Amino acid sequence: PDWWLKNNFQLTHETVLNYLLRLREALTPVIDVMQLSSIQKYNNAQWSNYIADLRGTLATFPGKKPAAIRIDQLDRRSLAGEPSDGILIYPLIVHMTYTPMKLSLTREPKYKSVLKNFMKLQYLMMNKPKITPTDRAQLAQLANELEDMEHSGVHRREITVELSSEGFYRTGIRPDISQHALNLVSLVSHLRFHKSLESLEKRLDYSFRDKSLLHQALTHPSYRRTNFGTNQDHFQNSLVSCGPRILEYGDKLQLYKAWRKKGLTKMIQVMSVLPKMHEERSNIYGNERLEFLGDAVIEVISSIHLFFMFPELPEGHLDAYRQAIVQNQHLAELAIRLGIHKFLLYTHSVDFCYDSTFIYARSDAFEALMAAIALDAGLDIVDRIFGAVLFGDEDDIHRVWVKIPPHPLQAQYPNGDRSWATKVPMLKKLPILEEDLGITFKHLRVLARAMTIRKTGFNFYTFGDNQRLEFLGDSLLKYVSTDYLFRHFPRHHEGHLSLLKNSLVNKYTQAAVCSELGLDQYVIRREDNSVLKPPGNGDSDRTGSGKPSPVATSLSAQNQNVKYKADLLEAFVGALFVDKDLVWVERFCQVCFWPRLVEFILKQEWNDAKSKLQQCCLTFRSLHEEPEIAHYKVLDHSGPTNQRTYLVGVYFRGQRLATGKGRSVQQAQMEAAKRALELHQDTFRQLDFQRSVISRRYRQPYIDKMLDHVQNWDERLVDYFIHGDKPGRESEKIVANDSPSNTAADFVQFLRQDPKRKGSDQLKLGETSHSESHSLIQSTASVRSARQSQAFTKSSKDRVCRRSLETGETGGAEMSQSVSECMSEEGEIQDEDEDMNDNETTDDDNETVNSNLGNRSRFRSVPNQNVALKDGRRRGADIESGNSGTKSRYRRSLPSGTLADLFTSRGTR
């Protein structure tokens, strides 16, 4: 009203409350009883002018439920008929509202059944090799049934309500105030929750910089649509009665598409997305992604502590201890110690009445909390908090857990044992491996232990075999891979990330990397375990200093299975961490593993043959039939027990599709599935759909060129994975770590060489030419291995380009220009502003006790700035307190882009 708005130009909360209190003293009825007779005499124009100020406002009836409604219209006559002569009636308030969803057509059981059958039959017909007339008639019948039920009007949600205006009073408030008030309830609840989290942060002795990470870690996925700050029904009833008549939330599909994770089609579409060039925060709701990362964080911390605390225990015992620490029941108890269950946000449904369900919710929340701390501060803080929660109440045990002792080989010679390389025959060939890889170990015997297989037996140089290092390396690979996937695949749910992780760290990928690096050539065998120098090995001949000849290597490689090579690579990664730190492990994976993601995604190799065959068989069921799956049967086996070969056949609906042979039943099943897909690819239309997802998203020339870059191990592609995430940080840290001996500097310098520009006449004194170095590993995919070990190399011109990428001083546009100047490839990107996939052709699915680790601060992850990397050889950095000045990785302002940014000519942009 004008009398109230004269001196109130800003609608603060105090102003609104004062108005409502004053309004209560002098309520004005919607229709004054003294005006009833004159109202009936108004013509239409006069009546419209009279109710113009009332239409769209809220009217209240104290004591009734609901106490207020929105006036959409005022009618002098009811739709039900005319009033009797001489009787004055109050005009009717017309209120247009909605019935609850439970009473709508979409919740009708019959309608839901017909709709489900219609969509199911439509999907099955799309994947059938031949559509019968019966299928078409059945689909048309279901469509007609749906149309009849939709037009029946029995379950219409939109209804009109007529109420007499007698007893209703004017408020002068419109629906926007109601919306604001309802949002305040949610806001106050949100603020109360974050205020209460201060007590949890005191328990952790750590204050989050990014509070949203803590909030997300404590949010169960079931809490997605219930964050109203009050009872859900009360909120929705108030919004329908007093809110706007037509609610506009935008495109609901765009709002919820990032949350959808079920369905084969959704999985195929999401798994076709290439990694982001820079880390990006995900819009997926809930703590499932954080739980996926937290599981790897807890496992790697437990593995590192157990590895150094029990130097004499074998791998099996270490694994048993680790399983006891990371199992869900134990993590749920740790969550109760922290009181996480008091802060967990979840839907109060029947499922959570069962203790088993709540145990998993608590353990998942604990894992997500550890992941959130790792993202916000780094592994050092997670290690401090996890140790305090685990053994904080036992000072003696906690002291043992915190103070990690050095490895026995390092404790024996703290300043290094490289002098042994010229004295012990079994160590003489290892410097060649170091030079090939560009990595110089301070403790050479740690590398030797990684190369010592179990059959070699015990020796006094390595103090055992590589099985313990294999235990450590397995956890390191899983963590580093999980961390990268979490940061660079924001659209992937935890199930999709698991598929990619399994593709990266499975034994076949590890064996391939082992062969390409030539690690199997440097295995220390029983015949090498001798002080006597084998005849015929001259010290002057580098190639004869213990390194096998190419012929011998190729013959011995035939007897080495995949598991053997995978274990060897994991042991090497463990040795790299023991001698260096986590920075080196991350760089190793950036070069040797991350580029393979391009091939896995574009070729859909994350989806194995057995899974593909199962997906295809599921599409052959009829509408009302139970789905049938493929069955595998062992047809024959031959050979001795240790070298047995199996013949397996795959059957579907009683018919044998194909057979396959393998050294194990699982391998034979996989071969049979591959052959079945090849023989019946014309019948399985699901394969065409899966391939079409890639072809629709990317242009075929782009796919061919990217696969060619992976096959040839193009340095620019590898450089993308090295510098795309953390520009200008790893190289500086690596160079600073080992500057006394130039170990890391030599590593970076080696990796920056350009084999195309550095000739043999330009080599340093004592350096082997690239052609000679390449010839040493020809038997194990030499071309790809050479490019892989030179993946960090760049010429002087490329270094100028890299500096522009690393310093972060230039803006996004300048950075893109630097990339395009240095990486000149024709005809890739068509649009400068394209984000996730620059070569997409369609828009489908755009859819916590303070302590330190003494002298063993090993959790120096490259992405975090909380620990100063000083001298990598002494590692004297203490764990900083929880409130160290760490900058969240999510707060960096980084330009966006994808793989295609590397292969874009300046002219194209």
PDB file of C-alpha atoms in Angstrom, residues 752-763 770 793-797:
ATOM      1  CA  ARG A 752      63.785 -32.669 -23.143  1.00  0.00           C
ATOM      2  CA  GLN A 753      66.033 -33.908 -25.896  1.00  0.00           C
ATOM      3  CA  ASP A 754      64.641 -33.891 -29.374  1.00  0.00           C
ATOM      4  CA  PRO A 755      65.631 -37.026 -31.269  1.00  0.00           C
ATOM      5  CA  LYS A 756      64.826 -35.338 -34.562  1.00  0.00           C
ATOM      6  CA  ARG A 757      67.282 -32.475 -34.042  1.00  0.00           C
ATOM      7  CA  LYS A 758      70.077 -33.914 -31.891  1.00  0.00           C
ATOM      8  CA  GLY A 759      72.661 -35.663 -33.996  1.00  0.00           C
ATOM      9  CA  SER A 760      75.447 -37.957 -32.933  1.00  0.00           C
ATOM     10  CA  ASP A 761      78.001 -35.180 -33.360  1.00  0.00           C
ATOM     11  CA  GLN A 762      76.177 -33.075 -30.746  1.00  0.00           C
ATOM     12  CA  LEU A 763      76.253 -35.666 -27.976  1.00  0.00           C
ATOM     13  CA  HIS A 770      70.034 -42.201 -29.833  1.00  0.00           C
ATOM     14  CA  THR A 793      62.118 -33.861 -24.296  1.00  0.00           C
ATOM     15  CA  LYS A 794      61.852 -30.623 -26.157  1.00  0.00           C
ATOM     16  CA  SER A 795      64.115 -28.554 -28.334  1.00  0.00           C
ATOM     17  CA  SER A 796      65.010 -24.974 -27.514  1.00  0.00           C
ATOM     18  CA  LYS A 797      62.061 -23.752 -29.532  1.00  0.00           C
TER      19      LYS A 797
END
